XYZ file of C-alpha atoms in Angstrom:
645
model
C -0.232 -2.788 -16.495
C -1.060 -0.254 -19.388
C -4.435 0.032 -20.946
C -3.921 -1.567 -24.458
C -5.473 -2.561 -27.673
C -5.355 -6.035 -28.001
C -4.945 -7.321 -31.510
C -7.910 -7.597 -33.729
C -7.315 -9.915 -36.828
C -9.348 -11.420 -39.708
C -9.867 -15.247 -38.642
C -8.709 -15.267 -35.244
C -9.651 -12.968 -32.407
C -7.868 -13.516 -29.072
C -9.455 -12.607 -25.830
C -11.041 -9.963 -24.171
C -10.360 -6.326 -25.720
C -10.328 -4.364 -22.463
C -7.765 -5.089 -20.051
C -8.367 -3.461 -16.576
C -6.276 -0.740 -15.222
C -4.426 -1.341 -12.274
C -4.049 0.513 -8.950
C -1.868 0.022 -6.233
C -1.693 1.129 -2.659
C -0.138 -0.284 0.255
C -0.598 0.884 4.040
C 1.589 0.475 6.934
C 3.925 -2.012 5.623
C 6.948 -3.680 7.647
C 9.212 -2.311 4.963
C 11.895 -0.183 6.210
C 13.513 2.378 4.078
C 17.673 2.055 4.123
C 18.859 4.282 1.596
C 21.466 6.673 2.615
C 21.223 9.197 -0.080
C 20.879 12.762 0.728
C 17.239 13.826 0.042
C 15.954 16.909 -1.364
C 14.003 19.116 1.146
C 10.275 19.356 0.020
C 8.954 22.721 -0.441
C 6.146 24.967 -2.024
C 8.389 25.232 -5.388
C 7.515 23.436 -7.990
C 10.393 20.675 -9.093
C 10.801 19.257 -12.431
C 13.287 16.121 -12.660
C 13.709 13.363 -15.019
C 13.639 9.742 -13.812
C 13.950 6.177 -15.565
C 13.857 2.541 -14.674
C 15.930 1.421 -11.688
C 16.019 5.105 -10.293
C 14.596 6.726 -7.277
C 14.428 10.387 -5.807
C 14.041 10.950 -2.322
C 12.643 14.257 -0.853
C 12.750 15.122 3.186
C 9.923 17.051 5.175
C 9.644 17.527 8.836
C 5.851 16.788 10.090
C 4.432 17.433 13.532
C 1.762 15.047 14.677
C -1.438 15.585 13.454
C -0.271 17.634 10.608
C -2.071 17.494 7.073
C -0.143 17.242 4.169
C -0.864 17.366 0.402
C 1.517 16.819 -2.278
C 0.786 17.369 -6.100
C 2.786 14.986 -8.324
C 2.268 15.369 -11.921
C 3.697 12.751 -14.558
C 4.887 13.895 -17.575
C 5.789 10.737 -19.711
C 6.542 8.414 -16.872
C 4.187 6.432 -14.671
C 5.703 6.953 -11.192
C 5.081 5.343 -7.524
C 4.993 7.788 -4.594
C 6.005 6.463 -0.971
C 6.037 7.930 2.293
C 8.316 6.554 5.258
C 8.504 7.768 8.760
C 11.378 8.833 10.576
C 12.182 5.205 11.314
C 12.217 4.343 7.949
C 8.818 2.410 8.225
C 6.616 2.419 4.837
C 3.514 4.362 5.648
C 1.717 4.503 2.469
C 2.458 3.819 -1.500
C 0.343 4.824 -4.086
C -0.085 4.655 -7.515
C -3.535 5.317 -9.121
C -4.110 5.022 -11.846
C -1.589 3.523 -14.060
C -0.765 6.589 -16.491
C 2.162 7.920 -17.886
C 0.739 11.466 -18.036
C -1.519 12.730 -15.418
C -1.659 13.738 -11.887
C -0.701 11.182 -8.783
C -1.574 13.368 -5.928
C -0.761 12.215 -2.436
C -2.361 12.785 1.131
C -1.599 12.198 4.730
C -1.781 12.872 8.429
C 1.278 12.433 10.417
C 0.896 10.054 13.436
C 3.858 11.500 15.077
C 6.614 14.148 14.782
C 9.646 13.326 13.039
C 11.491 13.927 9.602
C 9.638 11.972 6.994
C 10.724 10.778 3.553
C 8.893 10.714 0.257
C 10.605 8.539 -2.600
C 9.690 8.900 -6.005
C 10.183 5.916 -8.670
C 8.953 4.375 -11.652
C 6.316 1.586 -11.299
C 8.095 -0.563 -13.939
C 11.992 -1.439 -13.692
C 12.222 -1.211 -17.410
C 10.636 2.280 -17.678
C 12.103 4.507 -20.168
C 13.062 7.808 -18.866
C 10.585 10.339 -18.475
C 9.634 13.794 -16.616
C 7.508 14.367 -13.350
C 6.853 17.578 -11.372
C 6.637 17.443 -7.604
C 5.394 20.140 -4.990
C 4.268 20.809 -1.710
C 0.680 22.124 -1.783
C -0.415 22.031 1.638
C 1.255 21.589 5.448
C -0.958 22.483 8.028
C -2.815 21.319 11.091
C -5.107 18.638 10.443
C -9.134 19.764 10.077
C -12.084 17.575 10.289
C -12.686 17.720 6.660
C -9.310 16.613 5.780
C -10.220 13.174 6.682
C -12.154 12.967 3.388
C -8.909 12.867 1.598
C -7.661 10.047 3.570
C -10.859 8.028 3.993
C -11.327 8.543 0.023
C -7.734 7.132 -0.654
C -8.481 4.173 1.793
C -11.855 3.312 0.575
C -10.300 3.374 -3.062
C -7.398 1.278 -1.757
C -9.911 -1.399 -0.301
C -12.086 -1.701 -3.215
C -8.906 -2.320 -5.544
C -7.997 -4.949 -3.043
C -11.467 -6.381 -3.520
C -11.017 -5.899 -7.582
C -7.981 -7.640 -7.881
C -9.214 -10.784 -6.200
C -10.354 -11.674 -9.772
C -13.579 -13.303 -8.534
C -17.192 -12.393 -9.102
C -17.806 -11.791 -5.387
C -14.970 -9.448 -5.240
C -16.029 -7.441 -8.141
C -19.421 -6.906 -6.641
C -18.079 -5.866 -3.329
C -15.552 -3.317 -4.578
C -18.608 -1.446 -6.221
C -19.812 -0.374 -2.598
C -16.436 0.853 -1.537
C -15.718 2.943 -4.897
C -19.019 4.737 -4.232
C -17.905 5.121 -0.639
C -14.801 6.825 -1.868
C -16.648 8.867 -4.738
C -18.775 10.453 -1.943
C -15.442 11.274 0.099
C -13.889 12.904 -3.138
C -16.986 14.903 -3.773
C -17.157 16.283 -0.256
C -13.325 17.185 -0.390
C -13.973 18.914 -4.060
C -11.534 16.552 -5.819
C -12.871 15.944 -9.299
C -10.006 14.116 -10.496
C -9.793 11.483 -8.014
C -13.727 11.160 -8.451
C -13.156 10.677 -12.039
C -10.371 8.012 -11.234
C -13.006 6.067 -9.083
C -15.574 6.470 -11.705
C -13.453 4.757 -14.429
C -12.539 1.852 -12.127
C -16.193 1.271 -11.153
C -16.967 1.222 -15.113
C -14.416 -1.382 -15.565
C -15.738 -3.556 -12.804
C -19.213 -3.123 -14.167
C -18.222 -4.207 -17.724
C -16.407 -7.190 -16.412
C -19.767 -8.014 -14.620
C -21.519 -7.860 -17.761
C -23.317 -4.812 -17.791
C -22.050 -2.806 -20.850
C -24.735 0.068 -20.671
C -24.162 0.858 -17.034
C -20.477 0.798 -17.846
C -20.945 3.205 -20.604
C -22.686 5.515 -18.342
C -19.947 5.564 -15.680
C -17.330 6.055 -18.405
C -19.291 8.864 -19.574
C -19.465 10.548 -16.321
C -15.644 9.993 -15.715
C -14.773 11.758 -19.255
C -16.975 14.420 -18.146
C -15.238 15.434 -14.728
C -11.518 14.236 -15.344
C -9.701 17.571 -16.316
C -8.082 17.755 -19.630
C -5.144 15.313 -19.786
C -4.050 11.728 -19.743
C -6.734 10.537 -17.337
C -9.371 12.297 -19.460
C -7.874 10.847 -22.420
C -7.879 7.281 -21.084
C -11.898 7.649 -20.105
C -12.571 8.822 -23.684
C -10.639 6.160 -25.121
C -12.578 3.348 -23.034
C -15.723 4.805 -24.158
C -14.612 4.484 -27.688
C -13.817 0.644 -26.971
C -17.423 0.299 -25.472
C -19.109 1.649 -28.417
C -16.744 -0.349 -30.868
C -18.005 -3.366 -28.820
C -21.515 -2.543 -29.136
C -21.346 -2.127 -32.951
C -21.918 1.561 -32.640
C -19.108 2.534 -35.219
C -19.683 6.058 -35.503
C -19.617 7.078 -31.850
C -16.813 4.748 -31.384
C -14.883 6.793 -34.252
C -15.835 9.938 -32.536
C -14.296 9.164 -29.150
C -11.106 7.318 -30.690
C -10.464 10.806 -32.248
C -11.123 12.845 -29.412
C -8.812 10.580 -27.287
C -5.878 10.829 -29.967
C -6.420 14.645 -29.919
C -6.126 14.783 -25.976
C -3.183 12.453 -25.913
C -1.421 14.259 -28.668
C -1.944 17.616 -26.710
C 0.168 16.208 -23.721
C 2.820 14.624 -26.033
C 1.556 11.153 -24.934
C 2.879 9.208 -28.058
C 2.374 5.678 -26.685
C -1.131 6.582 -25.940
C -1.598 7.936 -29.338
C 0.113 4.549 -30.804
C -2.455 2.432 -28.605
C -5.336 4.655 -30.006
C -4.410 4.294 -33.413
C -4.307 0.569 -33.356
C -7.621 0.718 -31.724
C -9.056 2.863 -34.657
C -7.601 0.533 -36.999
C -8.977 -2.338 -35.630
C -12.564 -0.528 -35.887
C -11.653 0.478 -39.650
C -10.617 -2.969 -40.365
C -14.119 -4.402 -38.735
C -16.258 -2.528 -40.913
C -13.910 -3.252 -44.165
C -11.969 0.164 -44.767
C -8.602 -1.519 -44.738
C -7.114 1.424 -46.134
C -7.835 3.821 -43.375
C -6.734 0.887 -41.120
C -3.540 0.495 -42.834
C -3.133 4.381 -42.481
C -3.533 4.150 -38.639
C -1.481 0.938 -38.096
C 1.701 2.381 -39.707
C 1.190 5.847 -37.875
C 1.047 3.495 -34.702
C 4.030 1.555 -35.789
C 6.217 4.424 -36.282
C 5.298 6.218 -32.825
C 5.924 2.917 -31.023
C 9.313 2.750 -32.449
C 10.148 6.447 -31.383
C 8.977 5.864 -27.876
C 10.650 2.175 -27.639
C 7.510 0.507 -26.570
C 8.285 -3.023 -27.989
C 5.055 -4.445 -27.484
C 2.994 -1.715 -29.126
C 5.596 -2.089 -31.917
C 4.813 -5.708 -32.156
C 0.956 -5.297 -32.037
C 1.269 -2.598 -34.907
C 3.657 -5.180 -36.994
C 0.967 -8.093 -36.297
C -1.917 -5.747 -37.541
C -0.282 -4.414 -40.620
C 0.582 -7.849 -41.250
C -3.080 -8.632 -41.019
C -3.990 -6.085 -43.608
C -1.368 -7.373 -46.153
C -2.631 -11.129 -45.433
C -6.112 -9.999 -46.348
C -5.251 -8.310 -49.576
C -3.287 -11.230 -50.636
C 0.159 -9.920 -50.322
C 1.569 -12.872 -48.384
C 5.261 -12.125 -48.638
C 4.629 -8.742 -47.289
C 2.281 -10.192 -44.260
C 4.866 -12.951 -43.261
C 7.502 -10.627 -43.053
C 5.753 -8.238 -40.699
C 4.200 -11.100 -38.651
C 7.748 -12.502 -38.285
C 8.965 -9.598 -37.134
C 6.265 -9.275 -34.366
C 7.166 -13.044 -32.921
C 10.695 -12.379 -31.251
C 9.007 -9.063 -29.134
C 6.156 -11.346 -27.851
C 8.938 -13.597 -26.861
C 10.742 -10.850 -25.137
C 7.758 -9.528 -23.258
C 6.850 -13.364 -22.606
C 3.336 -12.438 -23.896
C 2.287 -15.850 -25.180
C -1.484 -14.607 -25.668
C -0.623 -12.138 -28.618
C 2.477 -14.902 -29.713
C -0.679 -17.353 -30.283
C -2.483 -14.727 -32.346
C 0.693 -14.027 -34.624
C 1.304 -17.586 -35.230
C -2.130 -18.162 -36.059
C -2.112 -15.470 -38.744
C 1.060 -16.942 -40.258
C -0.787 -20.188 -40.366
C -3.957 -18.273 -42.096
C -1.560 -16.775 -44.687
C 0.196 -19.796 -45.821
C -3.169 -21.355 -46.160
C -4.244 -18.633 -48.442
C -1.339 -19.244 -50.535
C -2.285 -23.217 -50.455
C 1.230 -24.048 -48.483
C -0.810 -26.329 -46.582
C 2.166 -28.357 -44.456
C 3.420 -25.026 -43.356
C 0.082 -23.921 -42.139
C -0.587 -26.873 -40.536
C 3.084 -26.485 -38.515
C 2.224 -22.986 -37.224
C -1.672 -24.159 -36.232
C -0.388 -27.191 -34.526
C 2.169 -25.043 -32.684
C -0.856 -22.699 -31.727
C -3.053 -25.717 -30.310
C -0.090 -27.103 -28.132
C 0.709 -23.627 -26.669
C -3.049 -22.975 -26.048
C -3.634 -26.281 -24.558
C -0.880 -25.950 -22.159
C -2.271 -22.738 -20.859
C -5.919 -23.619 -20.503
C -7.035 -21.507 -23.800
C -10.168 -23.223 -24.864
C -11.163 -20.274 -27.161
C -7.997 -19.959 -28.924
C -7.504 -23.637 -29.265
C -11.255 -24.135 -30.553
C -10.843 -21.589 -33.518
C -7.513 -22.906 -34.446
C -8.816 -26.581 -34.636
C -11.469 -24.918 -36.980
C -8.389 -23.713 -39.072
C -7.148 -27.117 -39.134
C -10.420 -28.663 -39.723
C -10.572 -26.196 -42.807
C -7.089 -27.059 -44.318
C -8.008 -30.839 -44.470
C -11.129 -29.657 -46.337
C -8.891 -27.908 -48.678
C -6.967 -31.082 -49.222
C -10.316 -33.076 -49.730
C -9.544 -34.883 -46.637
C -13.187 -34.791 -45.583
C -13.676 -37.084 -42.618
C -10.415 -35.800 -41.107
C -11.818 -32.083 -41.720
C -15.211 -33.358 -39.646
C -13.260 -34.786 -36.853
C -11.332 -31.323 -36.230
C -14.345 -29.199 -37.044
C -16.567 -30.908 -34.705
C -13.781 -30.597 -32.021
C -13.511 -26.959 -32.546
C -17.335 -26.403 -32.394
C -17.310 -28.015 -28.956
C -14.742 -25.809 -27.740
C -16.106 -22.472 -29.404
C -19.479 -22.975 -27.886
C -18.173 -24.185 -24.380
C -16.020 -20.687 -24.268
C -19.052 -18.640 -25.661
C -16.950 -17.575 -28.586
C -19.621 -16.681 -31.220
C -17.366 -15.697 -34.062
C -15.667 -18.941 -33.904
C -18.927 -20.743 -33.624
C -20.286 -19.054 -36.816
C -16.906 -19.528 -39.032
C -17.329 -23.521 -37.741
C -20.836 -23.926 -38.573
C -20.198 -22.291 -42.094
C -17.346 -24.879 -42.661
C -19.163 -27.788 -41.346
C -21.793 -26.656 -44.013
C -19.199 -26.821 -46.741
C -18.296 -30.347 -45.576
C -21.604 -31.719 -45.599
C -22.316 -30.055 -49.044
C -19.495 -31.658 -50.533
C -20.642 -34.983 -49.163
C -24.107 -34.174 -50.948
C -25.903 -33.872 -47.573
C -27.768 -30.717 -48.740
C -30.121 -30.902 -45.789
C -27.383 -30.913 -43.202
C -25.129 -28.510 -44.934
C -28.083 -25.862 -45.251
C -28.667 -26.385 -41.343
C -25.360 -25.574 -40.776
C -25.100 -22.677 -42.961
C -28.506 -21.000 -41.507
C -26.715 -21.340 -38.189
C -23.901 -19.869 -39.237
C -25.619 -16.737 -40.790
C -27.762 -16.141 -37.920
C -24.729 -16.003 -35.720
C -22.753 -13.790 -38.246
C -26.006 -11.155 -38.857
C -25.911 -10.706 -35.119
C -22.476 -9.906 -34.770
C -22.774 -7.447 -38.210
C -19.979 -9.240 -39.406
C -20.769 -8.284 -43.305
C -17.962 -10.159 -44.730
C -18.595 -13.317 -42.945
C -22.542 -12.736 -44.035
C -21.586 -12.500 -47.754
C -19.576 -15.814 -47.725
C -22.289 -17.554 -45.892
C -25.096 -16.426 -48.414
C -22.964 -17.277 -51.317
C -22.843 -20.755 -49.977
C -26.267 -20.759 -49.116
C -27.042 -19.854 -52.463
C -24.891 -22.713 -54.118
C -26.731 -25.259 -52.003
C -30.019 -24.267 -52.642
C -29.119 -24.445 -56.744
C -27.948 -27.735 -56.186
C -31.049 -28.640 -54.291
C -32.980 -27.278 -57.358
C -34.575 -24.303 -55.180
C -33.371 -21.717 -57.875
C -35.715 -18.791 -56.208
C -34.207 -18.962 -52.889
C -30.711 -19.339 -54.583
C -31.249 -15.826 -56.239
C -32.472 -14.496 -53.094
C -29.483 -15.346 -51.242
C -26.962 -14.526 -54.113
C -28.346 -11.008 -54.576
C -28.100 -10.278 -50.949
C -24.442 -11.449 -50.922
C -24.092 -9.104 -54.049
C -25.692 -6.069 -52.456
C -23.507 -6.527 -49.149
C -20.161 -6.925 -51.153
C -20.875 -3.592 -52.979
C -21.574 -1.831 -49.782
C -18.464 -2.699 -48.521
C -16.295 -2.041 -51.735
C -17.915 1.104 -51.806
C -16.351 2.368 -48.610
C -12.756 1.943 -50.189
C -10.639 4.727 -51.758
C -7.436 2.486 -52.754
C -8.101 1.030 -56.415
C -6.292 -2.096 -54.906
C -8.463 -2.433 -52.255
C -11.418 -2.114 -54.164
C -9.882 -4.557 -57.007
C -9.188 -7.071 -54.252
C -12.934 -7.007 -52.916
C -14.611 -7.049 -56.561
C -12.496 -10.160 -57.394
C -14.137 -11.827 -54.392
C -17.271 -10.559 -55.318
C -16.893 -11.936 -58.933
C -17.561 -15.356 -57.701
C -20.819 -13.982 -56.615
C -21.634 -12.417 -60.050
C -20.774 -15.668 -61.745
C -23.117 -17.868 -59.556
C -25.981 -15.311 -60.283
C -25.318 -15.679 -64.096
C -25.442 -19.628 -63.556
C -28.756 -19.248 -61.751
C -30.244 -17.235 -64.117
C -29.226 -19.531 -67.274
C -30.463 -22.664 -64.909
C -33.796 -20.450 -64.966
C -33.777 -19.633 -68.458
C -33.380 -23.469 -69.549
C -36.499 -23.970 -67.434
C -38.274 -21.311 -68.950
C -36.902 -19.940 -72.060
C -39.434 -17.169 -73.012
C -39.026 -15.238 -69.615
C -35.862 -13.282 -70.760
C -33.641 -14.820 -67.763
C -30.609 -15.052 -70.783
C -30.863 -11.271 -71.308
C -30.670 -10.958 -67.643
C -27.543 -13.176 -67.410
C -25.597 -11.222 -70.097
C -26.174 -7.889 -68.340
C -24.893 -9.459 -65.202
C -21.956 -11.026 -66.929
C -20.742 -7.869 -68.663
C -21.303 -5.919 -65.435
C -19.303 -8.125 -63.367
C -16.312 -8.023 -66.040
C -16.511 -4.174 -66.897
C -17.053 -2.931 -63.379
C -13.338 -2.596 -62.016
C -11.868 -2.193 -65.378
C -14.194 0.736 -65.877
C -12.971 2.487 -62.556
C -9.076 1.680 -63.653
C -10.039 3.449 -66.851
C -11.580 6.398 -65.406
C -8.827 6.900 -63.153
C -6.018 6.462 -65.940
C -7.687 8.834 -68.453
C -6.971 11.820 -65.986
C -4.060 13.325 -64.377
C -5.789 12.788 -60.630
C -2.658 14.865 -59.055
C -3.937 18.153 -60.728
C -5.471 20.177 -58.109
C -4.135 17.954 -54.936
C -1.868 19.755 -52.146
C 1.781 19.643 -53.693
C 2.825 18.284 -50.554
C 1.123 15.081 -51.071
C 2.514 15.021 -54.673
C 6.014 15.847 -53.736
C 5.710 13.212 -50.879
C 4.600 10.566 -53.569
C 7.665 11.469 -55.638
C 9.920 11.154 -52.687
C 8.829 7.762 -51.722
C 8.902 6.287 -55.183
C 12.620 7.899 -55.403
C 13.337 6.099 -51.701
C 11.871 2.786 -52.946
C 14.018 2.766 -56.125
C 17.235 3.834 -53.877
C 16.552 0.790 -51.226
C 15.795 -1.625 -53.925
C 19.217 -0.804 -55.768
C 20.806 -0.826 -52.665
C 19.180 -4.365 -51.702
C 20.199 -5.804 -55.334
C 23.854 -4.640 -54.703
C 23.751 -5.939 -51.067
C 23.138 -9.538 -52.225
C 25.746 -9.426 -55.234
C 28.105 -9.479 -52.039
C 30.033 -12.826 -51.265
C 28.914 -12.809 -47.737
C 26.207 -11.040 -46.870
C 24.368 -10.460 -43.487
C 20.953 -12.124 -43.443
C 19.983 -9.622 -40.505
C 21.135 -6.615 -42.581
C 19.063 -8.126 -45.709
C 15.760 -8.584 -43.520
C 16.283 -4.890 -42.087
C 16.304 -3.629 -45.769
C 13.533 -5.787 -46.927
C 11.640 -4.679 -44.044
C 12.164 -0.785 -44.809
C 11.094 -1.435 -48.399
C 7.786 -3.021 -47.526
C 7.109 0.149 -45.153
C 7.974 2.639 -47.778
C 5.328 0.383 -49.974
C 2.741 0.811 -47.303
C 3.528 4.549 -47.009
C 3.475 5.087 -50.622
C 0.153 3.189 -51.113
C -1.396 5.477 -48.349
C -0.054 8.506 -49.718
C -1.793 7.649 -53.281
C -5.104 7.048 -51.491
C -5.124 10.456 -50.193
C -4.145 11.877 -53.489
C -7.422 9.897 -55.014
C -9.288 11.336 -52.143
C -8.326 14.872 -52.342
C -8.102 15.012 -56.292
C -11.494 17.267 -57.416
C -10.797 15.534 -60.966
C -11.108 11.905 -59.318
C -14.126 13.001 -57.180
C -15.832 14.256 -60.258
C -15.615 10.874 -62.253
C -16.339 8.177 -58.977
C-alpha cells in the first residue's frame, strides 16, 4: 500500500490522514518454485533491468551450507519483492520492506544446505507500470558469528510486522518490542538504512497508539539516518504530515518542501504528486487557495505522466474543491465527475464518498437542493453499508442544512441531531463544530435565542481549538447577529469585530485578485452587520458619534476591493516581470481561445461525441486554472504591483 495523502475537503474530511506503510516477509513457506525459465547467474557485477506487472526475473547462485549471502537490490521506479528458493524449489524467504518504488531492498541469508538456489524478482503489485531496478551480489562467504545480526534483524522486523498487521491495540503495543530488538541488531551490523526503516515503522505504530509527540521523535530519527533517497523522502514527508496534524504549519511546509526536493532528485514523480497534494491540503487549510490550486495542478500533471489513476483522482477532487470554494460550480462539478469513475476502477469507496459529498456541497451552494440531496443520500447509503459513522454523521449534517435552507426547520433539526450523535460517537470534532453551528442557526430562526447562543458557543470553542479560522469567522458572525436580536449590542459588536479581523487576516494571504475579491465578498456580510449594530447604538445614543463610525465602516466596505482593482488596473503590472512568465500568459490565452473556437466548431456538427466534448471542456478548464496561476505569479513578481499593495 503506497503512503498517500487522503483527500482534504472543505465541508467533509474523510478518515485518517496517515495510512501505514506495509512491510511483508515470509519464511519457510511450503510454496514450490516451478518456473522453468533459464535464470541469469548472479554475480558481483551490477545488473540493471526493467520489470513490469506480471513479470518476474530469475537469478541462480550456488550456495554451500553455512554460507552467508548479501544481495543489494535498488528500486528505481518500481516496488519489488525479492524471493529465495532452495534447490528443491522450496520458498525460503520473501521480502518487501518497506513499500517504496525508489530505495533499497537489501537481502540477507545463511544457507542451510548446499545446492543451487534461485532468487526471483517481481513487482509487489500485479498491475505495476514498468520500472527499473539494479541487483548485485555484495558478499558470499563463510558465515561469521556477527552475521546473524543481519538475519535476526530481518526476523525481528518480520515478527514486528506480523503483530502490527493484526490491527489490534495489543498487537501494536507488542510490535514495538520487536522493532526495538530489530534496531539493536541493525545497529550492531552497521545497517543505518535498515535501522531507519524500523524507526519509521515504529513511528507509525506510536502515532496510531495516540502518541504524536513520540511519533515525531522517531520520524525525526529515521529521517536523520536514512540515506538520501526514497526512504529519507518518505520519513521527511511523514514529519510534514505530523506537523500539519499538530497545527505547526511552518514546520510542515518546510518538511513538505524538503521531501519534494528529495523525491525530485531521484525522479520519483508519483511521490512528488503525493507530496504536492499534501502541500495543497496544507495551503488550503490555512486559506491560501491560490497556492493550493498551484500544487494540485502540478500533482495532476505528474500523476497523468506516471499513469497513477488514484493519484489523478485525488488531484482532480482537490482541484474541484478549490473551484467549489471559489463559487465556480461548473468547473468544480466537472473535476469531481471526472474523479468518480477512477474511484470505481480502484474499488475505493472511501474517497468516492468524499467526491460524492463534494458534488452535493457544490449543488447546495448554487441552490439546486434536489440534486444536492440526491448525492448526500447516496453517501449516507454507502456509509451505512460500510459502517462509516463519521462520514454518515457529517453527511446527515449536510442534509439537515439543506432542509434549513429550504425553511423546513423541524426536518432540519431531526437530521442535525442524528448527525451530532454520530459525530460525537466517532470523535469527529470538525463535524461536531459544524453541526453545533447549524443547530444554533435553526434555533435562532425559531426565536429560541438562549438555545441558539448555547450551541454557537459550543461550536466556536471547538473551531478555535482546531484553529479553523474560516469556521470561527462564520460562528462569530452568527453569534453577533443573535446577540443583536437579544438586545446585547456590546457583545454583538465585540463578536463581529473579531470576525472582521479574522477574515481580513485570511484575505491578506492571497495574491490572486479573484481570491481576494471572493473572500472580501464574504466579509461584506460582516461589515454590513457591523454598520447595522453601530446604527442601533446611534438610535439609543444619538450624540456618541456612532453614525459617523457607521458611515466610515460602510465606505470602507464598499471601496476596499474596488481600490485594489483600480490599483492593479492603473499600472502595467507586467513591467519588470520575467519574460518567460509573460510569454507563458500569452500562450495560455492563445490556447484557450483556440480550444474554445474548436469547441464551438465541434458543437455545430450534427452528431458530435459527448466523450470528445467532455474532453475539450476539461482541457479548457485545465488551461483556465493554469492561466490563473501564471497571472498570480506575475502579480507576485511585479515590482510595480508590490509597490502599490
